[in-house]
mmCIF file of C-alpha atoms in Angstrom:
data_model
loop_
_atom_site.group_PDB
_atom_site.id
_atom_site.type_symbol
_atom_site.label_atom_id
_atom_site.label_comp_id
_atom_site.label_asym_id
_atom_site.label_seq_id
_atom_site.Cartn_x
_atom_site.Cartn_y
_atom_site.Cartn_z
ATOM 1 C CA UNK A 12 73.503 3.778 -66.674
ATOM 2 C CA UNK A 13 76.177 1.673 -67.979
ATOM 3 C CA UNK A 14 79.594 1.505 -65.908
ATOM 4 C CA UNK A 15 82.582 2.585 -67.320
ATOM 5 C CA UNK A 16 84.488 1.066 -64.921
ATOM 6 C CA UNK A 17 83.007 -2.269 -65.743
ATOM 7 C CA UNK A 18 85.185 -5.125 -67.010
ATOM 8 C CA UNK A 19 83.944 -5.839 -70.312
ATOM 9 C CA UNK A 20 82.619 -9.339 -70.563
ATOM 10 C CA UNK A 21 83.556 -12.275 -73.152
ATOM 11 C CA UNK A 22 80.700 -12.441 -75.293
ATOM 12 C CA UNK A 23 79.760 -15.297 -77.123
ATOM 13 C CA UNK A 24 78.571 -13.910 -80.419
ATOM 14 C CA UNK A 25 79.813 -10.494 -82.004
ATOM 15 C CA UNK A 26 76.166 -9.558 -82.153
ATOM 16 C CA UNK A 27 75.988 -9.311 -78.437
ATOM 17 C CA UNK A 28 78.608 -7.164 -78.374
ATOM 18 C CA UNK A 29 76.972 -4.737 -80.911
ATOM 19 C CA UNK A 30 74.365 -4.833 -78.805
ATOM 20 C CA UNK A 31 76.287 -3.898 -75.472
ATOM 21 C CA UNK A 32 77.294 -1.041 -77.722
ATOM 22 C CA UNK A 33 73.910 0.064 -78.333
ATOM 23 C CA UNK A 34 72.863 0.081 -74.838
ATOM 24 C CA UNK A 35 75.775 2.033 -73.933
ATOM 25 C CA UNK A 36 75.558 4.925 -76.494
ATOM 26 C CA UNK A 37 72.169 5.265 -75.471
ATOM 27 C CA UNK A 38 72.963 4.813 -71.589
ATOM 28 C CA UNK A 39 71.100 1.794 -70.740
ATOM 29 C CA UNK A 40 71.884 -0.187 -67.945
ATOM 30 C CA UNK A 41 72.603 -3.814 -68.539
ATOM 31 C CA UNK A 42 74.103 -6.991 -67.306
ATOM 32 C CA UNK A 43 74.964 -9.869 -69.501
ATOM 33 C CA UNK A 44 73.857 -12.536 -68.475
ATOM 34 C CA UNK A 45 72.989 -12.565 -65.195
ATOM 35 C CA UNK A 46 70.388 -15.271 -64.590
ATOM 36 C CA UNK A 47 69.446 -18.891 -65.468
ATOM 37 C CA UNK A 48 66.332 -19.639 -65.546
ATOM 38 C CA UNK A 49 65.662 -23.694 -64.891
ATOM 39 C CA UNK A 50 62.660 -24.752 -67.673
ATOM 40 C CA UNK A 51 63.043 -28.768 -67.274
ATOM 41 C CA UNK A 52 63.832 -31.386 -64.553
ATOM 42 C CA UNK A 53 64.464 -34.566 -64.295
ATOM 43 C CA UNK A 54 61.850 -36.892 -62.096
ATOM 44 C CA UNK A 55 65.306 -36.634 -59.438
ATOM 45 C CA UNK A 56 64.427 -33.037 -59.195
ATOM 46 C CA UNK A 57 67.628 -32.310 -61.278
ATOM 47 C CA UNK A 58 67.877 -29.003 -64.359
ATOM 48 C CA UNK A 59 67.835 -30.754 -67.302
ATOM 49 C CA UNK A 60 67.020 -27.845 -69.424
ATOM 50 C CA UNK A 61 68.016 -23.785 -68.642
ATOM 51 C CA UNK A 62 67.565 -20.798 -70.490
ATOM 52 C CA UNK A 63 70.080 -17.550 -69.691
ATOM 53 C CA UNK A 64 68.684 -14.361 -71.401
ATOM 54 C CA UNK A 65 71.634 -12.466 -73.290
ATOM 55 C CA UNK A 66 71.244 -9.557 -71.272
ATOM 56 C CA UNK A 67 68.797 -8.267 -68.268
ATOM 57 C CA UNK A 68 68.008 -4.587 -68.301
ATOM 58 C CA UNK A 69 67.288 -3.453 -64.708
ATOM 59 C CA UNK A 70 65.988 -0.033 -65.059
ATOM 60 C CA UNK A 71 63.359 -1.385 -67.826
ATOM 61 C CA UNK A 72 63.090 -4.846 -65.874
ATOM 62 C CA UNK A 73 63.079 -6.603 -68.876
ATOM 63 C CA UNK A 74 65.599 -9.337 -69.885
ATOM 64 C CA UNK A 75 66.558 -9.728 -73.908
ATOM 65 C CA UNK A 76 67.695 -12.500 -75.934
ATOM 66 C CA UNK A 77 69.617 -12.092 -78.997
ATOM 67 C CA UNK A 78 68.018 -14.421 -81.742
ATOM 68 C CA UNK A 79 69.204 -15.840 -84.731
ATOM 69 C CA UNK A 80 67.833 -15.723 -88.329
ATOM 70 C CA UNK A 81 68.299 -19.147 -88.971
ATOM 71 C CA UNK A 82 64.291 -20.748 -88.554
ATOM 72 C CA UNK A 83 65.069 -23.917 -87.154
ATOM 73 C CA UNK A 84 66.972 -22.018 -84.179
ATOM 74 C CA UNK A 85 64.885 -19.561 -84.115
ATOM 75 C CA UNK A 86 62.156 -21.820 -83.260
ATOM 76 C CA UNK A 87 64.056 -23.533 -80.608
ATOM 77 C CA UNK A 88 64.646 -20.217 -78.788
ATOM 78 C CA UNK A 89 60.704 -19.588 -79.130
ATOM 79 C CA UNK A 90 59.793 -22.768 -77.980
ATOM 80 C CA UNK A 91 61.896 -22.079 -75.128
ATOM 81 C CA UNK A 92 60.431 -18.274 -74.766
ATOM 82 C CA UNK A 93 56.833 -20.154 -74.359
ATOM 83 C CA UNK A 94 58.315 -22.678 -71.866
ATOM 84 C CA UNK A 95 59.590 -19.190 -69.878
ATOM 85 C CA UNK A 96 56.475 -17.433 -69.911
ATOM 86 C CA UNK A 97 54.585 -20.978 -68.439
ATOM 87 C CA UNK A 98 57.357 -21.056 -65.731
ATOM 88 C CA UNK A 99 57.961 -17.217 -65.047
ATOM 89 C CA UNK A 100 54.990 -15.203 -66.189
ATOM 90 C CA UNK A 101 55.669 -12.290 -64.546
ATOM 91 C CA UNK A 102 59.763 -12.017 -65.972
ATOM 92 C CA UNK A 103 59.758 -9.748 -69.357
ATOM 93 C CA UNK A 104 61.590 -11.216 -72.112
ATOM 94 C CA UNK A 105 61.847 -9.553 -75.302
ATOM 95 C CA UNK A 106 63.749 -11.249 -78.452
ATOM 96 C CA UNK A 107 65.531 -9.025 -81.014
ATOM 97 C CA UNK A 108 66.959 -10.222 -84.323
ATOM 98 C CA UNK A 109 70.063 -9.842 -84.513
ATOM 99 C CA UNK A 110 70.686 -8.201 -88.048
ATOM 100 C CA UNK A 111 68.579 -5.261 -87.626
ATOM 101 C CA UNK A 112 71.364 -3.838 -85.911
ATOM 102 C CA UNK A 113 74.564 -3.532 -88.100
ATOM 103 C CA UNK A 114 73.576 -1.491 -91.112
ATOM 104 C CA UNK A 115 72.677 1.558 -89.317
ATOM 105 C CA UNK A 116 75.227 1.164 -86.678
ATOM 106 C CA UNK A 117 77.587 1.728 -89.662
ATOM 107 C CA UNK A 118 75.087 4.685 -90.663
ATOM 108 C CA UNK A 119 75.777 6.160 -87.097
ATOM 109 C CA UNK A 120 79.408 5.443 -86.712
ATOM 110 C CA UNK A 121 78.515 2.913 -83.997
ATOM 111 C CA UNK A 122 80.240 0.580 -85.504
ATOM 112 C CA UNK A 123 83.765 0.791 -87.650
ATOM 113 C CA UNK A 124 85.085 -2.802 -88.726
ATOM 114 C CA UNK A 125 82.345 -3.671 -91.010
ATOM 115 C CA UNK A 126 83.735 -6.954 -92.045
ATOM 116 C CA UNK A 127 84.381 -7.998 -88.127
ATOM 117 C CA UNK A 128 80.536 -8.154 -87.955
ATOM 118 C CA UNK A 129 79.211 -9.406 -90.699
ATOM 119 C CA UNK A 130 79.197 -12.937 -92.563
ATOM 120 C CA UNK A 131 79.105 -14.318 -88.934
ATOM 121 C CA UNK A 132 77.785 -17.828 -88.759
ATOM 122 C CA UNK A 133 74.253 -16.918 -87.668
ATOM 123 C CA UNK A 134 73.851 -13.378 -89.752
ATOM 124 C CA UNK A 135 75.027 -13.274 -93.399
ATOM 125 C CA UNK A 136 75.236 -10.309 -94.601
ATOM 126 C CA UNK A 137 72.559 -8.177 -95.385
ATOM 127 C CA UNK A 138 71.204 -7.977 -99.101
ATOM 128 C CA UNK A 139 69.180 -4.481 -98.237
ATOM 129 C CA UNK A 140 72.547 -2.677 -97.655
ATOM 130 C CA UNK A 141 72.640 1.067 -97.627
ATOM 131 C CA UNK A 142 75.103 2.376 -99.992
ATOM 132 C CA UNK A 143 75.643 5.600 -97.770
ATOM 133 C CA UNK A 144 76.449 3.349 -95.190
ATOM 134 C CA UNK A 145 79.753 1.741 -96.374
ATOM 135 C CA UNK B 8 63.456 26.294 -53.235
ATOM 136 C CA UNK B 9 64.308 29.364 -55.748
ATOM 137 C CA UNK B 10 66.255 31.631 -53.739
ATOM 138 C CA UNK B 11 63.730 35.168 -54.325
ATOM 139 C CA UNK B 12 66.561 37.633 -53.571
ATOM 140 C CA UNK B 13 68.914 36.215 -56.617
ATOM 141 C CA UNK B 14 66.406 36.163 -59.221
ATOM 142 C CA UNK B 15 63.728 38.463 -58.025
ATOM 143 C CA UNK B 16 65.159 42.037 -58.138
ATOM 144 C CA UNK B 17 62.203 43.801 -57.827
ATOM 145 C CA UNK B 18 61.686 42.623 -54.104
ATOM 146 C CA UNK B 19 57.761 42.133 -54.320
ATOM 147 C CA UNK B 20 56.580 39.934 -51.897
ATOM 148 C CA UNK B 21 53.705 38.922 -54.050
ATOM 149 C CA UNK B 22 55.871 37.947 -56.986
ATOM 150 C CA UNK B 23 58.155 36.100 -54.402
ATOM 151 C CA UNK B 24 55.315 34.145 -52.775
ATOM 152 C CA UNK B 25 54.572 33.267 -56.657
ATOM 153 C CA UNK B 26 58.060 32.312 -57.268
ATOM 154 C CA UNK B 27 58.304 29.466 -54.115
ATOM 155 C CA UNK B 28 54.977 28.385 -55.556
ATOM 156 C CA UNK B 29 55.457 24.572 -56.753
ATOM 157 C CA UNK B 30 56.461 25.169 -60.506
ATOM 158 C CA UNK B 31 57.497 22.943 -63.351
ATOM 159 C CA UNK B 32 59.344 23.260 -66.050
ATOM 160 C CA UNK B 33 58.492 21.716 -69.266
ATOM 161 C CA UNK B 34 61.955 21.189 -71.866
ATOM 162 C CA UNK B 35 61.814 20.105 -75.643
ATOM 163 C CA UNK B 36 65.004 20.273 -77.322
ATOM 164 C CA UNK B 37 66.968 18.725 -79.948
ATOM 165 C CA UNK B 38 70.330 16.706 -80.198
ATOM 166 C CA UNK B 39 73.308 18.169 -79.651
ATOM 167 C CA UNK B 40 71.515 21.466 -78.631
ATOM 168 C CA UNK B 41 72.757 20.831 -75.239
ATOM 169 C CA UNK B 42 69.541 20.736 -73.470
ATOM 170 C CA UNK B 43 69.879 18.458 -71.164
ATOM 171 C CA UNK B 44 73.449 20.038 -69.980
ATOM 172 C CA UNK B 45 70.494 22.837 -69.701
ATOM 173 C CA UNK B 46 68.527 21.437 -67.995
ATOM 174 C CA UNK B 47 71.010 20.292 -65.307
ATOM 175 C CA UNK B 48 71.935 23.706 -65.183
ATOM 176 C CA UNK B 49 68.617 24.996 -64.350
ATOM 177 C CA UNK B 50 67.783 22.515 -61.993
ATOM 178 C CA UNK B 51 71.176 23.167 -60.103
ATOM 179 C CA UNK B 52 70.176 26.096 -59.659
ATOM 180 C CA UNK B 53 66.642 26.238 -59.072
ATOM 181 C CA UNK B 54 67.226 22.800 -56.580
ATOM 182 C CA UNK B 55 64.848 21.375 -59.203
ATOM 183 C CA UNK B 56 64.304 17.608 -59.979
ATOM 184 C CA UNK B 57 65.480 16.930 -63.291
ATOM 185 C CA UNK B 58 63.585 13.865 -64.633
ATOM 186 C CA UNK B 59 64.605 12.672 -68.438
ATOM 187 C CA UNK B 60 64.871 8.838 -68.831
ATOM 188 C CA UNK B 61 63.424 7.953 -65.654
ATOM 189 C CA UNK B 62 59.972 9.215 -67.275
ATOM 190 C CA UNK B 63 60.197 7.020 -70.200
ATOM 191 C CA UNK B 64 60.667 3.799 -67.792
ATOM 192 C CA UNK B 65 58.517 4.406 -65.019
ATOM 193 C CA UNK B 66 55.928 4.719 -67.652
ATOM 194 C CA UNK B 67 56.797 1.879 -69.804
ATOM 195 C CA UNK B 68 56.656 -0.016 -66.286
ATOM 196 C CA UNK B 69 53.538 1.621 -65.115
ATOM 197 C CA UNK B 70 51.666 0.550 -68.384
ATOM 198 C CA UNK B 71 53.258 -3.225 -68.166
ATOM 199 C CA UNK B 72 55.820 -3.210 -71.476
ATOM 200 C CA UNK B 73 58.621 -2.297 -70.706
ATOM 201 C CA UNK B 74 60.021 -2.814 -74.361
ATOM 202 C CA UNK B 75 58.270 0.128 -75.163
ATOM 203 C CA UNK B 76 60.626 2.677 -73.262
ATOM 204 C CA UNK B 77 63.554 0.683 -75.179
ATOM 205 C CA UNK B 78 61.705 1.431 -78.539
ATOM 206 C CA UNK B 79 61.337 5.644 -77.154
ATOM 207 C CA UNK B 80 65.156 5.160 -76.286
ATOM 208 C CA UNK B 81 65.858 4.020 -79.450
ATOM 209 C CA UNK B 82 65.472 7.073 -81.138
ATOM 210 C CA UNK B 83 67.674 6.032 -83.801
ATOM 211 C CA UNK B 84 65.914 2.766 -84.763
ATOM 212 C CA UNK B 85 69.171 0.830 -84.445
ATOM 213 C CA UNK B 86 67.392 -2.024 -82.685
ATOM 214 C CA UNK B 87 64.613 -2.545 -85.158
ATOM 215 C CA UNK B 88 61.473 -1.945 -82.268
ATOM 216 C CA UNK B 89 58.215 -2.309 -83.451
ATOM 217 C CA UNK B 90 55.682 -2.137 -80.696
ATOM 218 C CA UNK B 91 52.059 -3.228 -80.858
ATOM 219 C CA UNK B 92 49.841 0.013 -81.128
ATOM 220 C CA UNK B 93 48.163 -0.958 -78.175
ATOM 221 C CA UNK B 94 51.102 -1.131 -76.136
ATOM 222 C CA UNK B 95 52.181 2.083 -77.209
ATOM 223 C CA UNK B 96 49.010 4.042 -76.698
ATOM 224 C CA UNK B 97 48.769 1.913 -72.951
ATOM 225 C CA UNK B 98 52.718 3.727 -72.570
ATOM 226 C CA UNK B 99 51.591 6.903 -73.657
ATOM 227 C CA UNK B 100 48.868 6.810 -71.434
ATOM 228 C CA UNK B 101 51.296 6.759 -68.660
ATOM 229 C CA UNK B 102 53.939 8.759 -70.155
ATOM 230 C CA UNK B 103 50.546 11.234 -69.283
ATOM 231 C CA UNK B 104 49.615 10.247 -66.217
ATOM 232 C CA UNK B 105 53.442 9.983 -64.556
ATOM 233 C CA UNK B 106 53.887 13.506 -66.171
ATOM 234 C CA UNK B 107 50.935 15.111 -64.564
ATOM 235 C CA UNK B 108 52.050 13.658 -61.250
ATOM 236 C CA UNK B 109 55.291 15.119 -60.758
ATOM 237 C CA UNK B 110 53.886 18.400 -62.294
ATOM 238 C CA UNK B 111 51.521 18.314 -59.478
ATOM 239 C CA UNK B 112 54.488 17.427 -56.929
ATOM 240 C CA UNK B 113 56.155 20.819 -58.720
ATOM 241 C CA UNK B 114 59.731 22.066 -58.278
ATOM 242 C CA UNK B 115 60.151 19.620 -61.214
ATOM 243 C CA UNK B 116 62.354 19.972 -64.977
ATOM 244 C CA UNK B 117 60.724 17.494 -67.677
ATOM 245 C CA UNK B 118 62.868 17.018 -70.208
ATOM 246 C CA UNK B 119 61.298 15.962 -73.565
ATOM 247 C CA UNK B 120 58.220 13.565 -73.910
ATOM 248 C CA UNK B 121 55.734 16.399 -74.976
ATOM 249 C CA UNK B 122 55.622 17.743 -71.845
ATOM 250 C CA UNK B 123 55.264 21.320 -73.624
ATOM 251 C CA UNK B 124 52.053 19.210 -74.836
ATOM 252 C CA UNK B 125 50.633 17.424 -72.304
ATOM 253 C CA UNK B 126 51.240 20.167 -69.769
ATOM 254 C CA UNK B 127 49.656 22.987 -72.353
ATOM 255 C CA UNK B 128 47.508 25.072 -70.327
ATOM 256 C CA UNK B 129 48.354 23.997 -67.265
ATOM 257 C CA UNK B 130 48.860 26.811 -64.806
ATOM 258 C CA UNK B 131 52.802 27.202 -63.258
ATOM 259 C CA UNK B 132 54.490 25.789 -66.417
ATOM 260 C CA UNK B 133 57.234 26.851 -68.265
ATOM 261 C CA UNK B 134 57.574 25.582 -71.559
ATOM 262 C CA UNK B 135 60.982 26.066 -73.080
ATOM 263 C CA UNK B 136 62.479 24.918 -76.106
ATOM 264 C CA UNK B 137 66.558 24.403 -76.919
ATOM 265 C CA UNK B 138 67.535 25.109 -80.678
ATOM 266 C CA UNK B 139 71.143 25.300 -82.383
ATOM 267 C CA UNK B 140 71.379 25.153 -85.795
ATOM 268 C CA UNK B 141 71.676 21.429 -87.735
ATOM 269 C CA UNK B 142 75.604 21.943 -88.353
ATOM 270 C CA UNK B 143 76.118 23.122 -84.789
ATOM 271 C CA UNK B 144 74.700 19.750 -83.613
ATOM 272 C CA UNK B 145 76.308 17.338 -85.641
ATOM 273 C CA UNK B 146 79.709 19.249 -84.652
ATOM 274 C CA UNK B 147 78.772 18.572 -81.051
ATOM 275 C CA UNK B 148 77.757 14.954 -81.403
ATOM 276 C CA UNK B 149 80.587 14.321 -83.429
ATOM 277 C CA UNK B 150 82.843 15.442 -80.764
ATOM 278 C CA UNK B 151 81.299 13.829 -77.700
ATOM 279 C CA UNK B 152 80.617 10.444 -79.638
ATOM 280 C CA UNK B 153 84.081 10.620 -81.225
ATOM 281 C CA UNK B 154 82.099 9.772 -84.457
ATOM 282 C CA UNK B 155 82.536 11.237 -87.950
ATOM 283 C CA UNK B 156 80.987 14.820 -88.855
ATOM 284 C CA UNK B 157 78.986 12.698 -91.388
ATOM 285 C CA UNK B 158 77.910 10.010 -88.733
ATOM 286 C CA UNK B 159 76.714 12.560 -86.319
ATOM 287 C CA UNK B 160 74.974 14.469 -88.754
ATOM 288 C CA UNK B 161 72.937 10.959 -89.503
ATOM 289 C CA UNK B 162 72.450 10.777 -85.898
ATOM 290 C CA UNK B 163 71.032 14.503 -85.194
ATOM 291 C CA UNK B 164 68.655 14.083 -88.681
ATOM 292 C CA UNK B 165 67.643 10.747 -87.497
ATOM 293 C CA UNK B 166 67.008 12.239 -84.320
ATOM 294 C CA UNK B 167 65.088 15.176 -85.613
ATOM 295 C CA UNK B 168 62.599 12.984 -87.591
ATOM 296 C CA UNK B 169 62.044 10.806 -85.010
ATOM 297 C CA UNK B 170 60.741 13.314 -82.420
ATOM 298 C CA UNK B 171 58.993 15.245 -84.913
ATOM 299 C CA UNK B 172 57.216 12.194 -86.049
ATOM 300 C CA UNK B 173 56.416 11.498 -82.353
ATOM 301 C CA UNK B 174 54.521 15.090 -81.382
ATOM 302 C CA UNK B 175 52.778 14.727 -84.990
ATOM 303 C CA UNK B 176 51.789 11.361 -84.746
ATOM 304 C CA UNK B 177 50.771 11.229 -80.650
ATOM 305 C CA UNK B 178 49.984 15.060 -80.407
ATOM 306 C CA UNK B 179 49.124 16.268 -83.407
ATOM 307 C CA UNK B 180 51.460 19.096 -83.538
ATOM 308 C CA UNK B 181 54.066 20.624 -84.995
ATOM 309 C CA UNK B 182 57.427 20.320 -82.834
ATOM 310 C CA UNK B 183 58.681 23.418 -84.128
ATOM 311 C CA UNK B 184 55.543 25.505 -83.893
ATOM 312 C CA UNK B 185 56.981 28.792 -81.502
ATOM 313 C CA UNK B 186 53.253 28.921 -79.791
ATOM 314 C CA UNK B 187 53.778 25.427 -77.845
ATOM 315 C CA UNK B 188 56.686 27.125 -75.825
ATOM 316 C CA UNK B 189 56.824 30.467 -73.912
ATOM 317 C CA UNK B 190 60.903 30.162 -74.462
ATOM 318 C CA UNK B 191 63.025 29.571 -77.760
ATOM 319 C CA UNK B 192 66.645 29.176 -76.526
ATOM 320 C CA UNK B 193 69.248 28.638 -79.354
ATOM 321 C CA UNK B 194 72.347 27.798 -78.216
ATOM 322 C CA UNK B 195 74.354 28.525 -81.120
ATOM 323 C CA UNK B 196 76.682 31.198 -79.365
ATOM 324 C CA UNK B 197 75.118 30.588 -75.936
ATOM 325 C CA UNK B 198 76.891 28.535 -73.058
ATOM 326 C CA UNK B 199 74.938 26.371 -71.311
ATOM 327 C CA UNK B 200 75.127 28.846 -68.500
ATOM 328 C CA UNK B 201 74.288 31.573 -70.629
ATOM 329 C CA UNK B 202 71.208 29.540 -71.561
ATOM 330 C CA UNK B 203 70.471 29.039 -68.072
ATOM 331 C CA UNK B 204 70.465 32.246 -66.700
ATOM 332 C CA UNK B 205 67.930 33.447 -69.142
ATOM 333 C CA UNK B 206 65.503 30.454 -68.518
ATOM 334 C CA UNK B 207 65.977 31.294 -64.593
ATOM 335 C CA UNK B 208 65.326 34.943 -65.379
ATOM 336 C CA UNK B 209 62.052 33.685 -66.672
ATOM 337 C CA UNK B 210 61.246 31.633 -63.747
ATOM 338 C CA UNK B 211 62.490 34.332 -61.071
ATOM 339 C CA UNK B 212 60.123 36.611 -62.996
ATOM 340 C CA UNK B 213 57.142 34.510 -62.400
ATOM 341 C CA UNK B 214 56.139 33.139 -65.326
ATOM 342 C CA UNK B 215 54.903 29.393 -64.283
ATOM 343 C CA UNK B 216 52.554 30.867 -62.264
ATOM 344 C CA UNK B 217 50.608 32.460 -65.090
ATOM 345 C CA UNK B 218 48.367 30.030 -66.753
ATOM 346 C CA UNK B 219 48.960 29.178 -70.503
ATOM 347 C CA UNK B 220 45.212 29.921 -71.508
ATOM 348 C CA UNK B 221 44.878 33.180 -69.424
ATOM 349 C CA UNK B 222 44.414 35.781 -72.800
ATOM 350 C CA UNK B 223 44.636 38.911 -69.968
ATOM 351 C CA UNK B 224 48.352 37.968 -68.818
ATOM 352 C CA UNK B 225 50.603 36.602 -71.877
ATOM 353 C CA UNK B 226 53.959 38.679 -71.206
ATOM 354 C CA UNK B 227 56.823 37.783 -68.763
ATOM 355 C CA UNK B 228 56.554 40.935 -66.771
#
């Protein structure tokens, strides 16, 4: 279960903060991000390329990246994703896009400051809006 | 153990012996009925195990995707989880198999998961339902989520559809047929202890131990 008591961490995108949110109204634990993951070295033996999942889930054992909509991002993280499974096969990773999320968090009263969330650099805001929602 | 003197006033050894016998009860309910806050209850009492989430994700782990006991979590859709069919049916599968383990371990409170289902039949199971009207519910959820009356109500219909699209879709039934469950609490005007006692009153009076299927012995008696 998530911690009460737990300091809130500084996310880096408002989405993963929606996301925390989720998790917590439904009582899933999580940590944000908890591990790095090393995908590339240098011929010194050096990290030259990492990947940290967004969150890790430990009672589902299953980490979770946050991705964007944009396609040319999108299919950097999923390169990466490949790279992981190569690397890691047995760690679960599981990407979600990000703006399935905010529409029916409004719906739910999950979410109050509409305008906090969307028109964010990687999520305009969504065209399939539902009216009952604002 | 069930304690026989509390909650078998008739003394009977026979119906005692039945009572201590490994039993299991079986919960559906709906949000904001309170049946989980039921279900504690019951298993407080009875010195049950009360096992709820930790179904979904031992079986999610069990059948190797775990995203699938984030998509039966997310019983509101809010993240958007589609799972392959084949991964669901391989979590189902499990959902199965986990449940018919700790059945068989007994002294055990299901909550949700079709357990009234997959358990049909099975003898030393009580299958109980929890009930309060829609209006009751949202009221509820809108005062533990601190969310509007209109936002919980969203929630508990939400809610609704999704589990009765899960027992129609996976067991071809009809959640709120009365002949899946041998119990119909509505906690409308019932505290949870209220709704406790009377479940415990069923168990005390030996009701797991009669099987589901037996036509001679249908009655709590």
């Amino acid at each position: 279960m998530s911690n009460p008591e737990r300091r809130v961490p500084a996310f880096a995108h408002p989405a993963e903060e929606m996301f925390a949110r989720i998790l917590d109204f439904y009582g899933v634990a999580w940590e944000y991000e908890p591990r790095t993951f090393p995908l590339e070295w240098d011929e010194q033996g050096n990290v030259t390329e990492a990947f940290t999942p967004d969150f890790y889930l430990p009672d589902q054992d299953l980490y979770v990246e946050l991705t964007t909509l944009r396609p040319r991002l999108a299919s950097h993280k999923n390169r990466r994703l490949r790279r992981m499974k190569e690397l890691y096969p047995d760690i679960n990773v599981k990407l979600f896009k990000r703006r399935e999320m905010r529409d029916l968090m409004l719906k739910y009263g999950l979410l109050q400051e509409a305008g906090r969330i969307q028109g964010t650099a990687a999520q305009p805001p969504s065209k399939d809006h539902d009216p009952e929602t604002a | 153990m069930l304690r026989g003197s509390l909650y078998n006033p008739s003394g009977r050894q026979c119906r005692l012996f039945a009572i201590n016998a490994m039993a299991t009860i079986t919960i559906s309910r709906q949000m904001g009925s309170l049946g989980r806050e039921v279900a504690g209850a019951v298993g407080a009492r009875l010195g049950y195990r009360v096992v709820w989430r930790e179904l979904i994700n031992q079986a999610a782990l069990r059948a190797g995707q775990p995203e699938v006991a984030l998509a039966a979590i997310d019983e509101l859709g809010l993240l958007g989880l589609s799972p392959a069919t084949a991964a669901v049916e391989s979590y189902n599968r499990a959902v199965r198999a986990v449940m018919e383990e700790l059945a068989a371990g007994g002294n055990v409170i299901l909550v949700g998961r079709a357990g009234q289902m997959i358990l049909r039949g099975r003898p030393g199971v009580l299958h109980v339902r929890i009930v309060a009207p829609e209006r009751v519910r949202a009221a509820r959820v809108a005062r533990q989520h601190g969310v509007s009356l209109d936002a919980a109500l969203a929630q508990v219909q939400a809610s609704d559809r999704n589990r009765r699209d899960y027992l129609k879709r996976f067991h071809h039934c009809r959640w709120d047929d009365p002949d899946l469950y041998d119990l119909i609490v509505n906690t409308a005007r019932l505290t949870v202890e209220a709704a406790a006692d009377i479940i415990c009153s069923a168990v005390a009076r030996g009701m797991p131990c009669v099987a589901d299927s037996d036509p001679g012995d249908d009655t709590i008696s």
